[in-house]
Short mmCIF file of N, CA and C in Angstrom, two decimals:
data_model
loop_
_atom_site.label_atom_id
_atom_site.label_comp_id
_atom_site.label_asym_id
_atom_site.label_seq_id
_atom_site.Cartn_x
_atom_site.Cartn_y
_atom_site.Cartn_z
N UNK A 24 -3.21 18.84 -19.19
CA UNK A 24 -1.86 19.28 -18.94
C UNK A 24 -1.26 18.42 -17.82
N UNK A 25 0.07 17.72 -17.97
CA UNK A 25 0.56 16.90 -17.20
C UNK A 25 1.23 17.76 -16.47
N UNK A 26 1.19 17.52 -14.82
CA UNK A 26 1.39 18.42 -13.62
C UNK A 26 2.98 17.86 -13.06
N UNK A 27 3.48 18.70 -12.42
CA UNK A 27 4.56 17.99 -12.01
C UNK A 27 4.41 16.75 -11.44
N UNK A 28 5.64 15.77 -11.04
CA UNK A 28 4.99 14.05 -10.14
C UNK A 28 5.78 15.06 -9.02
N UNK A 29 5.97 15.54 -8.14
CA UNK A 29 7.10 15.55 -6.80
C UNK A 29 6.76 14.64 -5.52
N UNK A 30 5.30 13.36 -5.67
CA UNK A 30 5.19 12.87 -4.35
C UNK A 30 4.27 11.86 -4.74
N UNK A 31 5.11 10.23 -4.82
CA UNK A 31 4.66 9.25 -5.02
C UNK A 31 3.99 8.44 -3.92
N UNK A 32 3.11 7.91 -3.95
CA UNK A 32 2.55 7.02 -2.95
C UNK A 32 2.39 5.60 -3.29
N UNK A 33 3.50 4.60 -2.46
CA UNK A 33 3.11 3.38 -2.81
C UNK A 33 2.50 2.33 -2.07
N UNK A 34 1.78 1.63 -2.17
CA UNK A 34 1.39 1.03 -0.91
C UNK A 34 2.29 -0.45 -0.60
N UNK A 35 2.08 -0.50 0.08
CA UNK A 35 3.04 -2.18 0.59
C UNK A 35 2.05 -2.83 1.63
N UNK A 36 1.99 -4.20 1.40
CA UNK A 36 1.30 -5.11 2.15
C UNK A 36 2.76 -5.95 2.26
N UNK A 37 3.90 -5.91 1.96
CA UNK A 37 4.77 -6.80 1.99
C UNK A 37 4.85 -8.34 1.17
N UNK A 38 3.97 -8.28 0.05
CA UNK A 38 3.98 -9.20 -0.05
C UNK A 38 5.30 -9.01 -1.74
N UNK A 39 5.10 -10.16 -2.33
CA UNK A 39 6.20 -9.64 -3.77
C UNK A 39 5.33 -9.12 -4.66
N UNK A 40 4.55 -9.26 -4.75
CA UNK A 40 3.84 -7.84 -5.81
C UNK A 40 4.28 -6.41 -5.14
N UNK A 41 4.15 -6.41 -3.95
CA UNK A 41 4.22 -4.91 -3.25
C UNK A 41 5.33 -4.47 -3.14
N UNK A 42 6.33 -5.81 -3.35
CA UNK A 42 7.65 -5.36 -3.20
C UNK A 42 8.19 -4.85 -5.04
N UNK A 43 7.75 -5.93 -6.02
CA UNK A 43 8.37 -5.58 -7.03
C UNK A 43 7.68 -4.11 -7.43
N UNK A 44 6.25 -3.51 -7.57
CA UNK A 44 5.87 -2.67 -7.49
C UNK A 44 6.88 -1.22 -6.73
N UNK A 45 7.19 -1.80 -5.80
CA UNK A 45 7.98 -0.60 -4.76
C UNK A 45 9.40 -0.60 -6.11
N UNK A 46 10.14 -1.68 -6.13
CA UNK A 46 11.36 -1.30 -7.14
C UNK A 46 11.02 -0.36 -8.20
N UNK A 47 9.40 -0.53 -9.04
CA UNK A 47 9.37 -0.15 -10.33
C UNK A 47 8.92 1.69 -9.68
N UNK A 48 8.10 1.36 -7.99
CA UNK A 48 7.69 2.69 -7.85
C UNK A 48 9.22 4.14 -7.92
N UNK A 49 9.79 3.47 -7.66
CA UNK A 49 11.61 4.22 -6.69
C UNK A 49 12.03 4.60 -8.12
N UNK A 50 12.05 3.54 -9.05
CA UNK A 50 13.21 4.21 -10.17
C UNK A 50 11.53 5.20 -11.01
N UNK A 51 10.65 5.06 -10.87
CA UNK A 51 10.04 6.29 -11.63
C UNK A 51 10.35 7.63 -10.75
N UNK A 52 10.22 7.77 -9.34
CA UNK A 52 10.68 8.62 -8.38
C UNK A 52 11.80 9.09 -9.01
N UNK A 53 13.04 8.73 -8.64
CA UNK A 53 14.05 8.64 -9.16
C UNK A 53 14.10 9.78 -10.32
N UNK A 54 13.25 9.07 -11.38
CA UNK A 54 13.58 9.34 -12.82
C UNK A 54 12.61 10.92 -12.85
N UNK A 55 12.22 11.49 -11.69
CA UNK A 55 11.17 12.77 -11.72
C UNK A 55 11.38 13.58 -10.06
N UNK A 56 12.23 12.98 -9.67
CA UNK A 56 13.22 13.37 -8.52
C UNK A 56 11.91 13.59 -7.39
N UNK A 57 11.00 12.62 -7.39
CA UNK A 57 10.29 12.85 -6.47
C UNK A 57 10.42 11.98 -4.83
N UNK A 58 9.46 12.56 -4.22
CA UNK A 58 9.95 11.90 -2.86
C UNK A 58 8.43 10.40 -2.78
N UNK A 59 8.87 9.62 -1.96
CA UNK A 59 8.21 8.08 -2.10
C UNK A 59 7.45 8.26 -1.22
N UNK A 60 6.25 8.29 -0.52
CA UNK A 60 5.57 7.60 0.42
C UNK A 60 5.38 6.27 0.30
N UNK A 61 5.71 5.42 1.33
CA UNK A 61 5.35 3.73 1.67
C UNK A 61 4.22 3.91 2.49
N UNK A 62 3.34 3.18 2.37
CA UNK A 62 2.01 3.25 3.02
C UNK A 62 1.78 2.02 3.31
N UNK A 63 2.00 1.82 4.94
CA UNK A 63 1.22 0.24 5.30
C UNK A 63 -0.13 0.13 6.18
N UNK A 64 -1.04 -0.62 5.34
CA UNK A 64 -2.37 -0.21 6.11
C UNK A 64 -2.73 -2.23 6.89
N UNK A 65 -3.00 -1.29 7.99
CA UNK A 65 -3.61 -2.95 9.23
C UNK A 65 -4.64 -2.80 8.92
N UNK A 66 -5.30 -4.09 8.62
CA UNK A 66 -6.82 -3.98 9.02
C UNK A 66 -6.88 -4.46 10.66
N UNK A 67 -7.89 -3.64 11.28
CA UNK A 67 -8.29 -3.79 12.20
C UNK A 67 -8.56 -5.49 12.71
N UNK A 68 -8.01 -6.15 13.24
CA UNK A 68 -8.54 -7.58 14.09
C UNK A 68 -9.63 -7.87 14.71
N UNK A 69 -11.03 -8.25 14.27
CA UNK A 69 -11.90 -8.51 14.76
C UNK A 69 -12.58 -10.06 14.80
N UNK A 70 -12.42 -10.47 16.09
CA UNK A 70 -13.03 -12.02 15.99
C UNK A 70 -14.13 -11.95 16.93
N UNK A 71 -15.41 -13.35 15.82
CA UNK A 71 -16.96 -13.20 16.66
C UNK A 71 -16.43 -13.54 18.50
N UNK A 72 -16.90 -13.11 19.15
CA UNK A 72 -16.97 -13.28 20.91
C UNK A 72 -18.11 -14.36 21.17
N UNK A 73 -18.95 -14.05 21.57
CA UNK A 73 -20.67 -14.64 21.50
C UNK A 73 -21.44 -13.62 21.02
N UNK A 74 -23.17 -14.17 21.10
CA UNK A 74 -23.99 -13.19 21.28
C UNK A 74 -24.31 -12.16 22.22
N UNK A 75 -23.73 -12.11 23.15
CA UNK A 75 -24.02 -11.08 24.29
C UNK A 75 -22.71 -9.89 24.05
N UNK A 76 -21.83 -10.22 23.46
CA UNK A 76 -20.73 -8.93 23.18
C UNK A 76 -20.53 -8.67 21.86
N UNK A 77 -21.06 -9.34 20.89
CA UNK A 77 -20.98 -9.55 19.33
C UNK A 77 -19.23 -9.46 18.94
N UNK A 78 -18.86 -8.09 18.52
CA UNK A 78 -17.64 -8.55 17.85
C UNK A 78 -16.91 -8.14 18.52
N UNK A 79 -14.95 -8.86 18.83
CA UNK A 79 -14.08 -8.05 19.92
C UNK A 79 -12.61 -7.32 18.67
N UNK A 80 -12.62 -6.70 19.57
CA UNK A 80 -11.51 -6.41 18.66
C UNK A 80 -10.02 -6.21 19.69
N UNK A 81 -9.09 -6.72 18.82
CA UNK A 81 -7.75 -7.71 19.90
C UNK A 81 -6.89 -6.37 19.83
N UNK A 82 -6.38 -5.47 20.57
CA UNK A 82 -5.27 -3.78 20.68
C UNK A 82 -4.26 -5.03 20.74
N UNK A 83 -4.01 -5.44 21.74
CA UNK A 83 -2.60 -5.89 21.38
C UNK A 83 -1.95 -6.60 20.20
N UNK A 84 -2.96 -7.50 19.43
CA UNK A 84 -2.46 -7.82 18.05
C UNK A 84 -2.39 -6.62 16.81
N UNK A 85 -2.93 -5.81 17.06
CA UNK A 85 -2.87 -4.79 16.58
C UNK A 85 -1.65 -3.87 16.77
N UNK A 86 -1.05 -3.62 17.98
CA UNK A 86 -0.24 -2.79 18.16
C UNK A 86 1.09 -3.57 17.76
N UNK A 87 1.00 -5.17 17.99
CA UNK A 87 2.22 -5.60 17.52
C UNK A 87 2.37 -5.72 15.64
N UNK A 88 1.41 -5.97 14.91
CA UNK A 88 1.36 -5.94 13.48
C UNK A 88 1.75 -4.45 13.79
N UNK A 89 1.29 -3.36 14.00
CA UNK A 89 2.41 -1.60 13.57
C UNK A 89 3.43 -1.51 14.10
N UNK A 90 3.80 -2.46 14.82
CA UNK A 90 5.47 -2.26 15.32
C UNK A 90 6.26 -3.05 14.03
N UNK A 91 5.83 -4.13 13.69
CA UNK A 91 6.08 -4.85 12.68
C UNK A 91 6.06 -4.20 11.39
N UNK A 92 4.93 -3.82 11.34
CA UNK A 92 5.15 -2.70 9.83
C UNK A 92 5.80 -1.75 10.46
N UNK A 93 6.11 -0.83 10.83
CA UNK A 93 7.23 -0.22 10.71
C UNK A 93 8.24 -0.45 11.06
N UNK A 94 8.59 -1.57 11.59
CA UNK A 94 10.25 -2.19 11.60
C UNK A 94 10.57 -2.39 9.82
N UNK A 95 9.52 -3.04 9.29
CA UNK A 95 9.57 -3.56 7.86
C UNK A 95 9.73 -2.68 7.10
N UNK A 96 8.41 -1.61 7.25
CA UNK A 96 8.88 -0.54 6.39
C UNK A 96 10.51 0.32 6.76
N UNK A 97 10.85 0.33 7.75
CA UNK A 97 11.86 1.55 7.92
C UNK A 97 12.97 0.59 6.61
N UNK A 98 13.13 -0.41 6.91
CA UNK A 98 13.71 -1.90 6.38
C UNK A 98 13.78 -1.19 5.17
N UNK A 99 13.11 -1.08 4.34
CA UNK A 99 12.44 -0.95 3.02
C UNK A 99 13.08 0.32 2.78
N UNK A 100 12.28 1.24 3.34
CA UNK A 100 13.24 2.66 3.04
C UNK A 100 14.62 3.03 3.30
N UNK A 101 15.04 2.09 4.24
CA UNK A 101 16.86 2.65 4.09
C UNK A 101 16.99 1.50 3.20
N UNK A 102 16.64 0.12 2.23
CA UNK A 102 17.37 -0.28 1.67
C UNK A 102 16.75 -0.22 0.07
N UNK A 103 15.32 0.34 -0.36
CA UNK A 103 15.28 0.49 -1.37
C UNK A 103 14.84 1.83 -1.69
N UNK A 104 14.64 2.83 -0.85
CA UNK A 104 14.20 4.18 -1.19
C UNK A 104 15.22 5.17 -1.03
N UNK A 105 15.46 5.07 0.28
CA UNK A 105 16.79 6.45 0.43
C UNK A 105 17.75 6.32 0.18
N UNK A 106 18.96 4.81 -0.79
CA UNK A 106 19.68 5.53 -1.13
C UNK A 106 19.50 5.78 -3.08
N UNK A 107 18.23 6.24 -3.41
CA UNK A 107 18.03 6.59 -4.58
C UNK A 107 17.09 7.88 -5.04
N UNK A 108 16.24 8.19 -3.87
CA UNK A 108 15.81 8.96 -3.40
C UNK A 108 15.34 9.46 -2.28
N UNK A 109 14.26 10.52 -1.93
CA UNK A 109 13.96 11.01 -0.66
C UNK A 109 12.54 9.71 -0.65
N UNK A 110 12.40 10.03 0.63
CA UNK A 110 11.12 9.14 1.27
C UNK A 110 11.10 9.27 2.45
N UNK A 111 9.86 8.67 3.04
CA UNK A 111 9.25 8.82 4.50
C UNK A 111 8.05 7.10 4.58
N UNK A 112 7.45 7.07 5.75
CA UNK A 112 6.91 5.29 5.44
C UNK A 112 5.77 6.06 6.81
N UNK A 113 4.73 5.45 6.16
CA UNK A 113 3.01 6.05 6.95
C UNK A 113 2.81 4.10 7.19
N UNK A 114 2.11 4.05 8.50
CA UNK A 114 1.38 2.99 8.80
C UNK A 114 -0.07 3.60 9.37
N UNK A 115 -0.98 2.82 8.95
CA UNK A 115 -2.48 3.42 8.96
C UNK A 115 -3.08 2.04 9.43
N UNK A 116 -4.22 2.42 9.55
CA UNK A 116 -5.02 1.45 10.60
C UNK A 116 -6.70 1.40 9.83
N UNK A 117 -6.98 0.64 9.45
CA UNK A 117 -8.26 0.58 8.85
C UNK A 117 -8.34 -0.10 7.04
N UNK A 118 -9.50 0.01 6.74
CA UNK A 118 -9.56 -0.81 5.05
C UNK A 118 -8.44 -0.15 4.42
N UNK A 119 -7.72 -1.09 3.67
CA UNK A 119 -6.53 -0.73 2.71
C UNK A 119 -6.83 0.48 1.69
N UNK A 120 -8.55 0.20 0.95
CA UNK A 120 -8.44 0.96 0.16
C UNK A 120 -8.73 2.68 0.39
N UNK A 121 -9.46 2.75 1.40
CA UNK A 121 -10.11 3.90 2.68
C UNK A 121 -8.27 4.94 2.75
N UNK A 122 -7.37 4.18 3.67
CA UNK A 122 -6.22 4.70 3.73
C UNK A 122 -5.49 5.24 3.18
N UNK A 123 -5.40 4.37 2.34
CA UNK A 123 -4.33 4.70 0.67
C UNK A 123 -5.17 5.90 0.51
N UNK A 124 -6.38 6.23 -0.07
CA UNK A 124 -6.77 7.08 -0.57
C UNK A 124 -6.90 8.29 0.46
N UNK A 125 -6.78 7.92 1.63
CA UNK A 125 -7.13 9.18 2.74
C UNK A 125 -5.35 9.47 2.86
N UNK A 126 -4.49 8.67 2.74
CA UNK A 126 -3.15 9.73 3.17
C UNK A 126 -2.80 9.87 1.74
N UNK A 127 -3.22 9.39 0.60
CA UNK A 127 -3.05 10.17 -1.00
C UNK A 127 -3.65 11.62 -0.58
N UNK A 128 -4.61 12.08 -0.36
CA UNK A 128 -5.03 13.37 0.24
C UNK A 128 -4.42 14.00 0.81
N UNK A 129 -4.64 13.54 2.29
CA UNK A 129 -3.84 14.16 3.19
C UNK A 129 -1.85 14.67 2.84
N UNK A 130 -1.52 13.69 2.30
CA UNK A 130 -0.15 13.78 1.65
C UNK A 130 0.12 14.53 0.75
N UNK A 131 -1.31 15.09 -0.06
CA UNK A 131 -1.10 15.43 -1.12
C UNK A 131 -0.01 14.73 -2.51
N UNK A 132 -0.39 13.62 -2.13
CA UNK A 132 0.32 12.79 -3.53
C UNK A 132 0.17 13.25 -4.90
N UNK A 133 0.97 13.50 -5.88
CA UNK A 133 0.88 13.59 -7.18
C UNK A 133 0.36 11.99 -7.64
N UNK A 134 0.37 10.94 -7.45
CA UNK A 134 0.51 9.33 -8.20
C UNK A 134 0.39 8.53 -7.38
N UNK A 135 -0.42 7.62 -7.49
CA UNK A 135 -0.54 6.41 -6.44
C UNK A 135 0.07 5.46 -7.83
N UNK A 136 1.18 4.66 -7.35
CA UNK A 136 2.06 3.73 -8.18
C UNK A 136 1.42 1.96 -6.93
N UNK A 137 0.48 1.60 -7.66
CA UNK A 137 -0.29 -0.04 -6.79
C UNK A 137 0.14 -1.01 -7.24
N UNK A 138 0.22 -2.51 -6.82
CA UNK A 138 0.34 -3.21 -7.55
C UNK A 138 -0.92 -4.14 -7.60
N UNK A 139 -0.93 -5.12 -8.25
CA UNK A 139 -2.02 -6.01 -7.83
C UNK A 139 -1.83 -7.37 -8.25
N UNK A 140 -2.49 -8.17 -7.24
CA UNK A 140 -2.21 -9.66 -7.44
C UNK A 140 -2.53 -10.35 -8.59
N UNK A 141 -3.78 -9.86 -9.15
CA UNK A 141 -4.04 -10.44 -10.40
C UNK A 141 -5.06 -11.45 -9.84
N UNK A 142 -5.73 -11.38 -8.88
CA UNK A 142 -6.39 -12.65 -8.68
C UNK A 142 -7.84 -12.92 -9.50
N UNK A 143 -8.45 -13.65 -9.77
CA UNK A 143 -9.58 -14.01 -10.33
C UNK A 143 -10.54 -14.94 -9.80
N UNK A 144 -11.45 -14.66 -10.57
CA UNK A 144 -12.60 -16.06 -10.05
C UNK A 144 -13.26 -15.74 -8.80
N UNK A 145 -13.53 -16.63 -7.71
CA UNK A 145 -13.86 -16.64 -6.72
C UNK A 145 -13.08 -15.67 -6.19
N UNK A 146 -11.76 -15.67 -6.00
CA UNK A 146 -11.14 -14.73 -5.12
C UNK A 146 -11.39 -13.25 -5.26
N UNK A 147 -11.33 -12.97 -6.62
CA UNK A 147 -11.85 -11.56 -6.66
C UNK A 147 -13.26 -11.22 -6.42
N UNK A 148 -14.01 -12.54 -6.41
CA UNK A 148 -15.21 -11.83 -6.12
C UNK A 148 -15.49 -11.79 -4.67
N UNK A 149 -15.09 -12.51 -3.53
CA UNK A 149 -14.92 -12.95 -2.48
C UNK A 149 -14.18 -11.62 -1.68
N UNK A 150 -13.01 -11.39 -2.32
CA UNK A 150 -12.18 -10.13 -1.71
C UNK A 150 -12.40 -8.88 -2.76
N UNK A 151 -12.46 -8.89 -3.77
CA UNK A 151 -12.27 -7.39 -4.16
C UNK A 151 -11.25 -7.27 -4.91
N UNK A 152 -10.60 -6.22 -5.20
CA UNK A 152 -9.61 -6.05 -5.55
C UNK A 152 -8.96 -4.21 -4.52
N UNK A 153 -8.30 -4.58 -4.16
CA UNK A 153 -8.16 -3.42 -3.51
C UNK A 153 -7.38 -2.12 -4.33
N UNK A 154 -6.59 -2.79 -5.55
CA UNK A 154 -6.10 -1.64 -6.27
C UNK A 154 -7.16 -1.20 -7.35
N UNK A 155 -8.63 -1.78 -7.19
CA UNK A 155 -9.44 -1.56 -8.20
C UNK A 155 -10.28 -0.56 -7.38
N UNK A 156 -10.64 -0.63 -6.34
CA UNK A 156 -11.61 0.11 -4.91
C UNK A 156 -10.28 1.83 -5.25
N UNK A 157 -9.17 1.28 -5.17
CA UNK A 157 -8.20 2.77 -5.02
C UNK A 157 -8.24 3.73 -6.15
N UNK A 158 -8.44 2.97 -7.63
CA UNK A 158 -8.84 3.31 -8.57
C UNK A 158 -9.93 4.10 -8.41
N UNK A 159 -10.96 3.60 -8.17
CA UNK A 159 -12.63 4.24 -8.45
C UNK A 159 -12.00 5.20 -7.30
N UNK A 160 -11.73 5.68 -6.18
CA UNK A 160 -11.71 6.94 -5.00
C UNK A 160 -10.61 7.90 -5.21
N UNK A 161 -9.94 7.51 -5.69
CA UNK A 161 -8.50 7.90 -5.63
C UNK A 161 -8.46 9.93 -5.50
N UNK A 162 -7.75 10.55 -5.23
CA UNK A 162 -7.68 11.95 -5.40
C UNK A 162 -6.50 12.38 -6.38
N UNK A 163 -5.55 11.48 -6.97
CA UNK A 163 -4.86 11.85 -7.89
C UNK A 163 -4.46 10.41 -8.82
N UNK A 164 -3.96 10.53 -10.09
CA UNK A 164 -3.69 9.37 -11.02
C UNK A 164 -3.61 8.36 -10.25
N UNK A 165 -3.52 7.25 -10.80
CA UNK A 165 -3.08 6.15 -10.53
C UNK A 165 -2.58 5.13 -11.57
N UNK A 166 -1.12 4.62 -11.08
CA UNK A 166 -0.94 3.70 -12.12
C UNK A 166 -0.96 2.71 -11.84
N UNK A 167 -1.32 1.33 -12.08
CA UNK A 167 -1.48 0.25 -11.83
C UNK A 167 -0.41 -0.97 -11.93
N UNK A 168 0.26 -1.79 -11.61
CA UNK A 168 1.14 -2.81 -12.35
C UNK A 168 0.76 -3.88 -12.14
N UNK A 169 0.26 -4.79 -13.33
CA UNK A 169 -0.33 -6.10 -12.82
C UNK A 169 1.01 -7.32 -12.68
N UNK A 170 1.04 -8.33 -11.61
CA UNK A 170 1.83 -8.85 -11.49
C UNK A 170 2.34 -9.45 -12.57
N UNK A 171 1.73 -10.19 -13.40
CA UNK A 171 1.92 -10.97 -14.60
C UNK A 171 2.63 -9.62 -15.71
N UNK A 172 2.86 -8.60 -15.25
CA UNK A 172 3.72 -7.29 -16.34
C UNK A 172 5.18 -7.47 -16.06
N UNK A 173 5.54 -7.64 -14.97
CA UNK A 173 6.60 -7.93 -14.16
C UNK A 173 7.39 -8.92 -13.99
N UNK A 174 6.56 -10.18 -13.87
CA UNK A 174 7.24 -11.42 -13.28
C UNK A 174 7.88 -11.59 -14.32
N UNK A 175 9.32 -12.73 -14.09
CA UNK A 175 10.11 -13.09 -15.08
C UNK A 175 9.83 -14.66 -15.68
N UNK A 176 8.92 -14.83 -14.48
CA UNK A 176 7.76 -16.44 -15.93
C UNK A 176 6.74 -15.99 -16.54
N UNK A 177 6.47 -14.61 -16.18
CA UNK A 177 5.04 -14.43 -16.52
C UNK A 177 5.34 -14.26 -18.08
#
């Protein structure tokens, strides 16, 4: 039995997958009058030090990337979310795929709407896929959009 959608979750890294994803996320919103979560997740900054302190991790590059995402996101939501629907914009701190899926919870999301780069080969095996990690954890649906669905050369 298909449940109401009333609370989308999209994630944004800012890049144009995340952005065209966000257009296709707003008009399904839209079209089920639900409200948007934007979700921007930092990974934590950690560079080797030596052997006597092993790894450091940099607060101030950190605190300036979440001032940045949420300058970006607010950006985002007054110019592609609120005036078509309701929304709100979460910045989180830790693995992309960990987050997404912990404020899908916490948020109680009906839909995680992801996009993904499409990468292959080395790169996916090297990085992952992070809308594939959100897939396998997730606490509610997920729909996927692969870039190449979207693009207008693809």
């Amino acid at each position: 039995m298909l449940q109401n959608i009333s609370r989308i979750l999209i994630p944004i890294d800012f890049s144009d997958a995340s952005k065209n994803t966000l257009k296709h996320g707003v008009a399904f919103a839209e079209r089920f009058h639900a409200e948007v979560l934007l979700v921007y997740v930092i990974e934590p900054v950690i560079f080797p030090a030596d052997f006597s302190f092993g790894q450091v991790a940099v607060p101030s590059m950190e605190s300036e990337f979440r001032m940045r995402g949420e300058d970006n996101l607010a950006r985002l939501l007054e110019n592609e979310v609120l005036p078509r629907t309701t929304g709100r914009a979460l910045v989180r701190m830790g693995k992309p795929f960990v987050e997404i899926n912990r404020a899908a919870r916490e948020e109680q999301a009906d839909l995680i709407i992801i996009g993904t780069h499409g990468h292959t080969g080395i790169e996916h095996v090297l990085f992952g896929s992070t809308a594939e990690k959100v897939v396998r954890k997730a606490p509610c649906p997920v729909l996927v959009l692969r870039e190449q669905d979207w693009r207008a050369d693809g």
